[in-house]
Short mmCIF file of C-alpha atoms and ligand atoms in Angstrom, two decimals:
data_model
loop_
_atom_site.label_atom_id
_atom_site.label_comp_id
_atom_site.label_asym_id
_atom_site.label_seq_id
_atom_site.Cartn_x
_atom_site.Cartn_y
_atom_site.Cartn_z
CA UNK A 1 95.57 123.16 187.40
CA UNK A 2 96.77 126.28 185.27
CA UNK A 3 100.19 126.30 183.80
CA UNK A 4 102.17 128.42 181.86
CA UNK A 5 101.55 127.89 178.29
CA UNK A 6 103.87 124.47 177.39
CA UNK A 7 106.62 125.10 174.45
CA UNK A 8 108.86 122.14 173.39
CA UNK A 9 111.88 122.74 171.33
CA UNK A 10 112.42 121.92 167.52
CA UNK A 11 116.41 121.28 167.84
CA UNK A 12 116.32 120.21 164.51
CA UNK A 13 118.99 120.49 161.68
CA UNK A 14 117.32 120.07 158.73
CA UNK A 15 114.45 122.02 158.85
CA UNK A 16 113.38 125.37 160.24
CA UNK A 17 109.55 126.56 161.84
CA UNK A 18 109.03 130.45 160.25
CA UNK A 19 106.08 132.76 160.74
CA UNK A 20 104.04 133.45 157.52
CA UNK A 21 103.57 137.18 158.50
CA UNK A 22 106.29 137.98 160.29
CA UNK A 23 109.10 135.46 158.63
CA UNK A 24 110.48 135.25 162.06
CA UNK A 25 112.39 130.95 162.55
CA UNK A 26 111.55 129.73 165.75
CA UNK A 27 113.44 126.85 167.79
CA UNK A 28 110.59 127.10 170.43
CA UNK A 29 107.09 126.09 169.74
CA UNK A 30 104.24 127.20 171.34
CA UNK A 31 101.51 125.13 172.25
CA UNK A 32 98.89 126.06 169.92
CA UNK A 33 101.51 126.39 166.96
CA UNK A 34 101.49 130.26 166.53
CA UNK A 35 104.21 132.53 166.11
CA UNK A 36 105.54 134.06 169.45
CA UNK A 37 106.14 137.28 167.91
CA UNK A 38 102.92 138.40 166.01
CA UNK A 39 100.49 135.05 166.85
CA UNK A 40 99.92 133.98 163.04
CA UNK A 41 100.43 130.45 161.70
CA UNK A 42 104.11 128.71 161.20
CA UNK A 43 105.51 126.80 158.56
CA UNK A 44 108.26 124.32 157.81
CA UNK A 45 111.09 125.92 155.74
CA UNK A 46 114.12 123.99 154.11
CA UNK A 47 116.93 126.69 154.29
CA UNK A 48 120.07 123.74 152.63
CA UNK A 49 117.73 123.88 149.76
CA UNK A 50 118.57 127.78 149.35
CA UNK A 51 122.07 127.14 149.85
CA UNK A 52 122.95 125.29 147.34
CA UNK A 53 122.33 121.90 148.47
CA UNK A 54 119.32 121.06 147.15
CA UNK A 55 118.92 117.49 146.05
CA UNK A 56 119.09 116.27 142.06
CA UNK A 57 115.95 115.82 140.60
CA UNK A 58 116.53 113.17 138.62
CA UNK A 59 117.91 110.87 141.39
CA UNK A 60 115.10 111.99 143.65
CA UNK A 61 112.86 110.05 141.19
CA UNK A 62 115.05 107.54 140.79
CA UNK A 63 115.31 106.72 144.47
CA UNK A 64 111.48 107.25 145.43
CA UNK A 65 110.95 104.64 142.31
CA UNK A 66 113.24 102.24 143.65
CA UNK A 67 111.48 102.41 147.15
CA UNK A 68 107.94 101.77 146.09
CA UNK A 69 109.59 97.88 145.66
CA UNK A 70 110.94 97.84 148.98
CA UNK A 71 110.38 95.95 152.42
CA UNK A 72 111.33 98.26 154.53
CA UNK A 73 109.45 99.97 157.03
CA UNK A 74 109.85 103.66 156.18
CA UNK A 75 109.78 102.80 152.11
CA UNK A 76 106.49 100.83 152.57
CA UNK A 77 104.57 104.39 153.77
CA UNK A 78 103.59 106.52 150.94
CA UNK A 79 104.58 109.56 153.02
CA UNK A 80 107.72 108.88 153.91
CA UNK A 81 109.05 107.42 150.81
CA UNK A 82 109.19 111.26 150.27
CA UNK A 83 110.90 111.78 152.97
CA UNK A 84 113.59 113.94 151.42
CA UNK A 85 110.89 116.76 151.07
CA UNK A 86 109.60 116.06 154.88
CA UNK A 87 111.24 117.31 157.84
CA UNK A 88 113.54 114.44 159.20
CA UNK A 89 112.89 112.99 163.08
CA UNK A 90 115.89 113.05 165.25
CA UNK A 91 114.96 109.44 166.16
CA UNK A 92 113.19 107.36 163.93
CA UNK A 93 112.19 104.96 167.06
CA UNK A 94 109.46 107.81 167.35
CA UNK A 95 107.97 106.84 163.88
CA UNK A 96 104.27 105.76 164.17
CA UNK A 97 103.43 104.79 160.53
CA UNK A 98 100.01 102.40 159.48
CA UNK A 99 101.19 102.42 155.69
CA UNK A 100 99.40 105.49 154.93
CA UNK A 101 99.26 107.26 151.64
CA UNK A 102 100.27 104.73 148.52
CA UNK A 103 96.65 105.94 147.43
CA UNK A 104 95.24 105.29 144.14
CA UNK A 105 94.74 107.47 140.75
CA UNK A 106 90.99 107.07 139.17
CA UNK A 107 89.51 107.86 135.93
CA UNK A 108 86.11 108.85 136.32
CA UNK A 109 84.47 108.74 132.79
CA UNK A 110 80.85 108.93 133.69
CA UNK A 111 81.76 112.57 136.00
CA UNK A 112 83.63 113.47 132.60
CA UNK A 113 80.90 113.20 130.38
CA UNK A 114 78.57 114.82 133.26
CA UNK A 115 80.89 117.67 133.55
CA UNK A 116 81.83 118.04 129.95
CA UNK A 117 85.42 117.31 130.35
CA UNK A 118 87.65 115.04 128.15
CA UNK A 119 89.45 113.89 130.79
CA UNK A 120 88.80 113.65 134.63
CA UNK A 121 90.62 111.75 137.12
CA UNK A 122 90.42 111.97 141.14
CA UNK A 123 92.75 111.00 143.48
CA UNK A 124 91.16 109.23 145.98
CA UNK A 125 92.74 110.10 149.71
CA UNK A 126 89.76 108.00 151.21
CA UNK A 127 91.93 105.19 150.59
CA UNK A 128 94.49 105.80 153.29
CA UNK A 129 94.05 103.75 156.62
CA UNK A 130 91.39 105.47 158.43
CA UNK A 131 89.65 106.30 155.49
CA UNK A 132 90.38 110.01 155.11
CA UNK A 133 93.53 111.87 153.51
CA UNK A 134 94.20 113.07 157.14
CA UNK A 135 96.28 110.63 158.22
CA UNK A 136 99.32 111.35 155.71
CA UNK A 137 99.62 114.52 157.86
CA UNK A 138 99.22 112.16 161.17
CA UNK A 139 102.23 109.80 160.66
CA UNK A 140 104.41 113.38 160.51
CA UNK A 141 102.98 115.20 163.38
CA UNK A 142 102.24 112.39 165.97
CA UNK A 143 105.82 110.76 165.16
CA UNK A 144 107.03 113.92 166.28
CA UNK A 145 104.51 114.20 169.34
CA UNK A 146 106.52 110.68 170.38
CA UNK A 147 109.78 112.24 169.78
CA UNK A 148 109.03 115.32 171.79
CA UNK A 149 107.97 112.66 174.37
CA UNK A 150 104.10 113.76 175.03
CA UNK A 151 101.76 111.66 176.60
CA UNK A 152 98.55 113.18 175.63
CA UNK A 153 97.25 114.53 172.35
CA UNK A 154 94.22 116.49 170.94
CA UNK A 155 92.37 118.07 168.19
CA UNK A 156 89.09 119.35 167.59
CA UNK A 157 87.74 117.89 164.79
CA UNK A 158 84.50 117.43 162.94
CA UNK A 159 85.41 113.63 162.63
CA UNK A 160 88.23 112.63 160.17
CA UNK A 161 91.16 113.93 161.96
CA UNK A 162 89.89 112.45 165.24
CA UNK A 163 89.38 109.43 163.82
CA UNK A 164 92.94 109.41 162.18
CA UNK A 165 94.38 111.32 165.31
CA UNK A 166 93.16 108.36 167.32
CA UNK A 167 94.45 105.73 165.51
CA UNK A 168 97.58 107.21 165.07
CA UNK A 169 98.01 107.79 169.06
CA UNK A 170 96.93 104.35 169.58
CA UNK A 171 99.76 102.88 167.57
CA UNK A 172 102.27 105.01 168.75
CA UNK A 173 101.23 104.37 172.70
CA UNK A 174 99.67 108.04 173.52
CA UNK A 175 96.72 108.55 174.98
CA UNK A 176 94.30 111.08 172.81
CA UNK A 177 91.54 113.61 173.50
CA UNK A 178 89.42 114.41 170.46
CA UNK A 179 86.89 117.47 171.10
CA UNK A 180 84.16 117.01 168.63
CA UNK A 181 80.47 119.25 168.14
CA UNK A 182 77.76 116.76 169.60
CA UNK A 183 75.71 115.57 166.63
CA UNK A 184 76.50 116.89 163.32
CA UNK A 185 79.46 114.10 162.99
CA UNK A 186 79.31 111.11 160.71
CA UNK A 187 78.82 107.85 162.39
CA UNK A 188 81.66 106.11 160.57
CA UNK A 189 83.95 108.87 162.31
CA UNK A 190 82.61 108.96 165.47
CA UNK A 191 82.40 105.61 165.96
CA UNK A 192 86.29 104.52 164.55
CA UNK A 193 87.50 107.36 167.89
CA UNK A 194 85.58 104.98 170.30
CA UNK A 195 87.30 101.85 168.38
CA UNK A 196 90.31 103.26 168.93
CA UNK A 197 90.46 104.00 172.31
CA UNK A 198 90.43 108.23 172.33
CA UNK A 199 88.98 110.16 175.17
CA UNK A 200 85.98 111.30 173.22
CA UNK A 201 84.25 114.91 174.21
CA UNK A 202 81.30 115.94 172.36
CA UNK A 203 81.02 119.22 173.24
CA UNK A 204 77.52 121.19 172.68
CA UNK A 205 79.11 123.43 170.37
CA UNK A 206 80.31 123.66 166.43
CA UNK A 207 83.44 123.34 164.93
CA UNK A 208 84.42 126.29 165.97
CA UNK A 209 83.32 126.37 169.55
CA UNK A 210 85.56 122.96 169.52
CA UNK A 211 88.66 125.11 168.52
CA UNK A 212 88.42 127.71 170.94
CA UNK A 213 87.72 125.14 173.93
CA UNK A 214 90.55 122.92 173.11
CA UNK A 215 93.29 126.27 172.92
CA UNK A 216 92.12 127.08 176.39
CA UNK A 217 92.82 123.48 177.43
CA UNK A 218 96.07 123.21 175.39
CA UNK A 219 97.39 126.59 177.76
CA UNK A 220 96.36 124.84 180.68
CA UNK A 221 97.88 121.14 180.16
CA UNK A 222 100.54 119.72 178.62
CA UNK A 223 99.21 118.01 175.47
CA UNK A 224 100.37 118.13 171.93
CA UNK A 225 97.78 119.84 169.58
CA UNK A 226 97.47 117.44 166.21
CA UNK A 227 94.89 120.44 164.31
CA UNK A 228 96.22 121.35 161.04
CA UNK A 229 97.73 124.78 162.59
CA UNK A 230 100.42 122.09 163.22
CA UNK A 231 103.00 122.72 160.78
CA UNK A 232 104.00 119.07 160.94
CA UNK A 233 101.07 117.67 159.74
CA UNK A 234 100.42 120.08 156.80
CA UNK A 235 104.44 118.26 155.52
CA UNK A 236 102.76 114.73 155.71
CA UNK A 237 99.65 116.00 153.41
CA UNK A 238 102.15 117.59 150.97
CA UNK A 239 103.26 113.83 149.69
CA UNK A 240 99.87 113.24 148.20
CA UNK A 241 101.15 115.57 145.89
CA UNK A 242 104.07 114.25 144.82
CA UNK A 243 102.64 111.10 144.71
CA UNK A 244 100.41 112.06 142.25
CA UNK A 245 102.83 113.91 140.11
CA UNK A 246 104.18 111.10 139.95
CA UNK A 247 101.63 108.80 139.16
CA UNK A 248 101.24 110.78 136.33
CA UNK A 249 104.63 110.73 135.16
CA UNK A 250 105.73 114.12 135.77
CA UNK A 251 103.02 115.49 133.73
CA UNK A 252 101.76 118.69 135.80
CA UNK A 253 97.65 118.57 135.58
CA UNK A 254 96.36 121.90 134.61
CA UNK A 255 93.83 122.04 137.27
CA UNK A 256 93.46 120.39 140.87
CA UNK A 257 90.02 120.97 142.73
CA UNK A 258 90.14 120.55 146.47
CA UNK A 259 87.33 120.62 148.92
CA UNK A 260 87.79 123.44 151.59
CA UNK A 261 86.84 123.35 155.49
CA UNK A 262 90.13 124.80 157.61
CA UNK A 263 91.61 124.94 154.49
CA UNK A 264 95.07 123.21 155.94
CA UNK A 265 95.11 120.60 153.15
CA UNK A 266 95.13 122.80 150.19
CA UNK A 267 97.92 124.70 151.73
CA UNK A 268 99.90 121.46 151.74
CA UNK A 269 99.24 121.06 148.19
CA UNK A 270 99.98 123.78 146.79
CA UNK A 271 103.13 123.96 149.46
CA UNK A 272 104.38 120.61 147.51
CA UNK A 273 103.50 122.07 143.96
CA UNK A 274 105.63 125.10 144.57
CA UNK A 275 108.70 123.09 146.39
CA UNK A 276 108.62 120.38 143.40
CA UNK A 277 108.62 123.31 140.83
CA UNK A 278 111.53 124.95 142.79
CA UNK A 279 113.31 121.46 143.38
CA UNK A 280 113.26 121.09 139.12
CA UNK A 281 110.96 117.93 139.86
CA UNK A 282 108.15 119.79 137.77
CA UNK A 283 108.29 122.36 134.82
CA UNK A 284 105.02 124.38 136.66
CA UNK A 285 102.46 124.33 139.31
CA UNK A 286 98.88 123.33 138.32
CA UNK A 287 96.21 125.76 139.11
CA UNK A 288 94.77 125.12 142.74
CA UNK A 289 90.83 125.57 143.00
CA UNK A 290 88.84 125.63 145.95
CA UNK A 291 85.32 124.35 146.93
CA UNK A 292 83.24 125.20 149.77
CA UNK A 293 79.96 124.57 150.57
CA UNK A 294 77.32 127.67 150.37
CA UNK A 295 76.29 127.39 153.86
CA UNK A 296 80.48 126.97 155.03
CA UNK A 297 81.44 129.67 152.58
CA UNK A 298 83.99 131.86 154.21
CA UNK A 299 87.17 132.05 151.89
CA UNK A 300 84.75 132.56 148.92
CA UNK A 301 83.09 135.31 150.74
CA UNK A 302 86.36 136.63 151.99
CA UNK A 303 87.73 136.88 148.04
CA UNK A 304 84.69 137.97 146.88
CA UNK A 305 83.74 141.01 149.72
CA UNK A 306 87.01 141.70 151.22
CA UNK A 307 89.41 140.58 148.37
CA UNK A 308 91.06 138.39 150.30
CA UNK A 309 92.16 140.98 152.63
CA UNK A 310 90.20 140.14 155.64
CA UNK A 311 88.88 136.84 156.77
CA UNK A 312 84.46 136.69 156.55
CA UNK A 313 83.71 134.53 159.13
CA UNK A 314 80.60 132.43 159.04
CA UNK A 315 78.12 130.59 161.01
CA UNK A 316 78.59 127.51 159.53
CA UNK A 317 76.01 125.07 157.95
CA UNK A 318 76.37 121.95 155.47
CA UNK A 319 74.97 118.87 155.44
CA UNK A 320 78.64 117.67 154.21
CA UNK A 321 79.50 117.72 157.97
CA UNK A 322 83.37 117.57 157.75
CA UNK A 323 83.80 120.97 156.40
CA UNK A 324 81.02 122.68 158.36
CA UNK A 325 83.55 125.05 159.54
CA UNK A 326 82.77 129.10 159.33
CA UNK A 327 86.10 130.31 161.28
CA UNK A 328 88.79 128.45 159.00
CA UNK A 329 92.21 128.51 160.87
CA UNK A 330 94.51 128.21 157.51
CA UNK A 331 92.93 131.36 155.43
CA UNK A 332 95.84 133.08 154.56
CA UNK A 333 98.02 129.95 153.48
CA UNK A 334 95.21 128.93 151.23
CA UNK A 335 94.81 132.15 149.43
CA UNK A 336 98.66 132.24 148.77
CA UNK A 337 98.37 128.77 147.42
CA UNK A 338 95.33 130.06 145.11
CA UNK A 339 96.98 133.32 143.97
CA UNK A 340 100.43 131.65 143.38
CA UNK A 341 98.91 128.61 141.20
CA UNK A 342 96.57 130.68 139.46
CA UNK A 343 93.57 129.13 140.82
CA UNK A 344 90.27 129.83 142.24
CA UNK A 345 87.31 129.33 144.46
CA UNK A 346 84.17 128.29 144.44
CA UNK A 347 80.78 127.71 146.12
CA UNK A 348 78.24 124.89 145.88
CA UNK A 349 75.10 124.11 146.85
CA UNK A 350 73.54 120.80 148.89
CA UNK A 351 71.59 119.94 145.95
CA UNK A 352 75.02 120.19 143.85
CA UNK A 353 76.98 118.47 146.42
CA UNK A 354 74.26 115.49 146.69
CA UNK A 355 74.10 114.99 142.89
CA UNK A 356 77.70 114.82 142.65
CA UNK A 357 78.08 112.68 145.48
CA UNK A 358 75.85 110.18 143.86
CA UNK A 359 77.74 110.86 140.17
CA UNK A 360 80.96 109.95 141.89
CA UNK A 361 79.59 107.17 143.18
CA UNK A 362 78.48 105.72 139.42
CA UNK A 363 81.81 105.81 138.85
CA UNK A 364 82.59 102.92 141.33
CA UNK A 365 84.49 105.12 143.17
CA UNK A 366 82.38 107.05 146.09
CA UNK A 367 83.28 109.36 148.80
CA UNK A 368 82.13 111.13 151.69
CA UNK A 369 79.70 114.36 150.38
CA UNK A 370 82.56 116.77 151.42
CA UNK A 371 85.25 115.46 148.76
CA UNK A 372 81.88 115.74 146.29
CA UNK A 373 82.46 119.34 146.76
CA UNK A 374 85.17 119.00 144.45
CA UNK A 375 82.93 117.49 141.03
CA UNK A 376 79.98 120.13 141.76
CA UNK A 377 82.52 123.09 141.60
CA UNK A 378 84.28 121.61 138.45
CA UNK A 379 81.34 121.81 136.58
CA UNK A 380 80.58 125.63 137.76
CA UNK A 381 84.35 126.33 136.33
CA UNK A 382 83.60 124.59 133.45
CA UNK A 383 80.50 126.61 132.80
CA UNK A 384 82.16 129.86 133.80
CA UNK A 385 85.22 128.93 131.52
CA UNK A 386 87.88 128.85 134.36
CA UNK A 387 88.20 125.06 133.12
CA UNK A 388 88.57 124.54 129.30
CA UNK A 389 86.99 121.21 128.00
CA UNK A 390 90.80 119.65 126.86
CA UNK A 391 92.52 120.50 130.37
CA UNK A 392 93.36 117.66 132.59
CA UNK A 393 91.70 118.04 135.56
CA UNK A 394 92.32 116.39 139.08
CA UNK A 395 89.77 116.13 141.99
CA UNK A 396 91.19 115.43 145.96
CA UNK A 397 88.53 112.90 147.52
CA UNK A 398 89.32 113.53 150.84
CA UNK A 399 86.95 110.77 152.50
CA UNK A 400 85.98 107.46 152.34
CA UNK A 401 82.12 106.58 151.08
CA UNK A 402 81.77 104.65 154.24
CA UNK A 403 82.52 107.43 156.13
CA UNK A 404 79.01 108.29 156.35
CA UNK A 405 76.37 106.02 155.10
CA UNK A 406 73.76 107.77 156.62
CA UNK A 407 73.79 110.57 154.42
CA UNK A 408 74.57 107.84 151.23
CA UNK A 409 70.81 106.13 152.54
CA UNK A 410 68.90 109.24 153.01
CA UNK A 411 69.99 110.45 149.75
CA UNK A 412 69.27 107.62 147.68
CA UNK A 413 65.94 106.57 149.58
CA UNK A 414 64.28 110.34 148.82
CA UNK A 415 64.89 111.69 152.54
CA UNK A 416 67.68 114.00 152.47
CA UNK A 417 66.28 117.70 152.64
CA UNK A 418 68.40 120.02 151.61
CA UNK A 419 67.90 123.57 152.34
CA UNK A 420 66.18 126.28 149.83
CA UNK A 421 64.29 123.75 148.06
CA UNK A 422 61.42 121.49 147.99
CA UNK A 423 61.41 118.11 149.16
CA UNK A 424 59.60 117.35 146.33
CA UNK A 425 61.51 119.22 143.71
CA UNK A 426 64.51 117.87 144.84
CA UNK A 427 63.95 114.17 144.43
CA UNK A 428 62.45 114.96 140.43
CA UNK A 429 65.67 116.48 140.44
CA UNK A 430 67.90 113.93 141.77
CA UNK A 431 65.96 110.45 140.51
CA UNK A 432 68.48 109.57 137.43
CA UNK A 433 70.92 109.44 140.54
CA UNK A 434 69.00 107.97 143.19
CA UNK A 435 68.96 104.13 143.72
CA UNK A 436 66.46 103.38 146.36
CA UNK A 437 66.67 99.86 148.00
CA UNK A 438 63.32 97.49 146.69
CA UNK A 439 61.95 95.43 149.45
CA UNK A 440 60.14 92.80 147.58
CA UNK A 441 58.48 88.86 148.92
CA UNK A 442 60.96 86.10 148.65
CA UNK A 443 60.07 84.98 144.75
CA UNK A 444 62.54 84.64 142.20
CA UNK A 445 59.73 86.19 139.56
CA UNK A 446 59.78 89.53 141.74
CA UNK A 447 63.24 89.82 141.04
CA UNK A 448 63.62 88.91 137.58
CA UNK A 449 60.48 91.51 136.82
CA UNK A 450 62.71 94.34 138.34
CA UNK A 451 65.34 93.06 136.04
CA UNK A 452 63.39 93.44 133.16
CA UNK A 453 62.48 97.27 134.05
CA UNK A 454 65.70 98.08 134.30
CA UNK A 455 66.76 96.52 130.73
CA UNK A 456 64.36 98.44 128.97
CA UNK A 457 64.68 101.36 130.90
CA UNK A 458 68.57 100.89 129.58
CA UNK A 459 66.76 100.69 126.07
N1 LIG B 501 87.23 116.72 153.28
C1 LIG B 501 87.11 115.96 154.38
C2 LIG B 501 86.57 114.60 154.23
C3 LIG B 501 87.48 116.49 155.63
O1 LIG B 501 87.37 115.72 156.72
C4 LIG B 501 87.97 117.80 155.72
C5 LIG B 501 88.34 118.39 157.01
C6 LIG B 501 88.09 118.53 154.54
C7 LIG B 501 87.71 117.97 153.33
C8 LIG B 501 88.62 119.92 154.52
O2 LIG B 501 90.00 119.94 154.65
O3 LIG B 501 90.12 121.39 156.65
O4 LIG B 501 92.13 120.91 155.29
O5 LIG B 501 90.32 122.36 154.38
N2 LIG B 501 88.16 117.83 158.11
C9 LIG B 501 88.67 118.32 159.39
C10 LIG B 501 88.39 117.32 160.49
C11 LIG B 501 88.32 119.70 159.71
O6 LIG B 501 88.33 117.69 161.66
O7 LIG B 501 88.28 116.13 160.19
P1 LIG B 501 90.70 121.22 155.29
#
């Protein structure tokens, strides 16, 4: 069947949809998100905040204070308890909500020392229901999916949005088709899209293949696309944000390092930096860094060949599988988020991303290896002097250590290869962080003898 590409209508009052090239508002969306005029990416504009009617900082905090102690359904999400800087739902029957966000603020003191920072602290989005920061953007775009009265939705993914997508759908009584790259996907991911009841396609393709599949499929069906080209969803990931700002009191970090695949979640970031500082709610915008991988390096290649002028697409490899992505769909909205705050980007290697991982994990905090990302950059800035030693310095921990335990064992047991080095060379290089599991006879005496290594390895 082959119909005319589906559009549903935004109707809203609150909000407006405008191009990022063009500037052009839209009531009418297309299906894959894009501007109708010149085809580039859309984004949610507050136009009563221009004209005079923007709210009061001081009784914004006031109120989202007050909410954290309440009951009540909308209050209890950490997304919407922002919801005055979220686009409003006509109806909030639509709302499909799992508590999301509410996520917690970590010191990491061992990562400090390692990088040479005074003070480090991550904010760990892994902690949100489906384990991955995606699913602050879900509760916003897939409550609006309901609204606009779809019965299927999609994204290609390499594993957390699908995963969050899916749950998301499930709760809110949609059926969901999530187009993933056969292998190369965590096992945590894949297998939480079976649990909750998606259509699951694993297509024998990349990342990117995924993308261009599921925008042919979107033009020929009528199903709502949940990637983060969605405008809506980039609103929900804004509130980790202000969240943060205020867990810290107010106090604006100097730098905030986030892991880059389509680079969508940065955007929202640095989207909610700029709104608070325009709002009043904050005195200035921290400086937003970027990480990639080396072997899913385009926006570092595209600042550093074409000066951000043109996107460098790559063929994308990491073994940090969620941002394996070479053809990122949010370039441009990340590099005015970089340029605006002042920030940065950066590339890492496997060997980094693996020894970070493991650093992070020391901590008693762990994540997935693409949120590690974020600790192996910080301590290139810090050697380049982009990062001073006395700055406060946030990392985004996008996923869950569960996520994908796979990589975790390999690591730690001396089996993950990583590319351009030794096998060899890279466990002498990794063995202060490696904890391999000891299989031992059932005797008390084995135990205690391991026991005793350890103490006097600890001196
Ligand atoms: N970290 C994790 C754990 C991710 O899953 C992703 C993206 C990113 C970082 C990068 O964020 O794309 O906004 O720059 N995962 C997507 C997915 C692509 O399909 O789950 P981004």
């Amino acid at each position: 069947m082959e119909i005319a590409q589906t559009t549903h209508s935004t109707a809203a009052k609150d909000h407006l949809v405008r191009c990022i090239s063009c500037g052009e508002a839209t009531g009418t969306l297309a299906a894959d998100f894009r501007c109708l005029h010149c085809g580039d990416l859309l984004e949610v504009d507050f136009p009563k905040w221009s004209e005079g009617l923007a709210p009061d900082p001081a009784a914004l905090k006031a109120l989202w204070r007050e909410r954290r102690t309440s009951h009540q359904g909308l209050d209890t999400s950490g997304v919407w308890r922002f919801r005055e800087m979220l686009p409003a739902l006509d109806d909030w029957v639509s709302l499909i909500t799992l508590r999301e966000g509410n996520t917690p603020l970590y010191d990491l003191p061992r990562c400090a020392r390692s990088a040479g920072v005074e003070l480090l602290q991550a904010k760990h989005q892994g902690m949100n229901p489906t384990g991955s920061f995606k699913d602050t953007g879900m509760t916003v775009a897939t409550s609006f999916a309901r609204q606009n009265k779809f019965r299927w939705v999609a994204c290609a993914s390499t594993g957390n949005t699908s995963a969050s997508m899916a749950a998301y759908a499930a709760r809110g009584g949609m059926r969901s088709v999530v187009i993933i790259p056969e292998g190369k996907i965590a096992w945590g991911k894949l297998s939480q899209s079976l649990d909750y009841g998606a259509v699951t396609c694993q297509l024998r393709t990349d990342f990117d293949g995924c993308v261009r599949v599921l925008n042919d499929i979107i033009r020929r069906y009528p199903i709502y696309l949940l990637n983060s080209v969605n405008p809506y969803r980039l609103e929900g990931q804004k509130t980790a944000a202000i969240e943060l700002l205020e867990q810290l009191d107010w106090q604006v970090p100097d730098h905030v390092i986030v892991p880059g695949g389509n680079l969508g979640n940065n955007a929202a970031l640095g989207k909610a930096f700029l709104e608070m500082k325009r709002l009043g709610l904050a005195d200035s915008a921290p400086k937003i860094s970027v990480i990639q991988a080396e072997g899913a390096n385009p926006l570092y290649r595209t600042v550093h060949e074409k000066r951000g002028r043109e996107l460098v697409p790559v063929q994308a490899e990491t073994l940090a599988t969620a941002i394996r992505i070479g053809n990122p769909a949010s370039w441009k909205k990340s590099l005015r988020v970089i340029e605006a705050t002042g920030g940065c980007v950066e590339q890492v290697s496997e060997a980094e991303i693996a020894t970070a991982k493991a650093e992070i994990g020391a901590d008693g905090v762990g994540c997935e290896p693409a949120s590690a990302v974020t600790l192996a950059g910080l301590k290139k800035l810090v050697k380049s002097g982009f990062v001073q030693l006395s700055e406060s310095i946030v990392l985004i921990l996008t996923g869950h250590v569960l996520k994908d335990p796979e990589y975790t064992i390999q690591f730690h047991r001396g089996d993950l290869s990583v590319p351009r080095m030794a096998d060899e060379e890279f466990r002498e290089r990794t063995a202060k962080q490696r904890k391999s599991p000891i299989v031992l006879d059932a005797d008390a005496d084995r135990v205690l003898r391991i026991l005793e290594t350890e103490d006097k390895r600890d001196g």
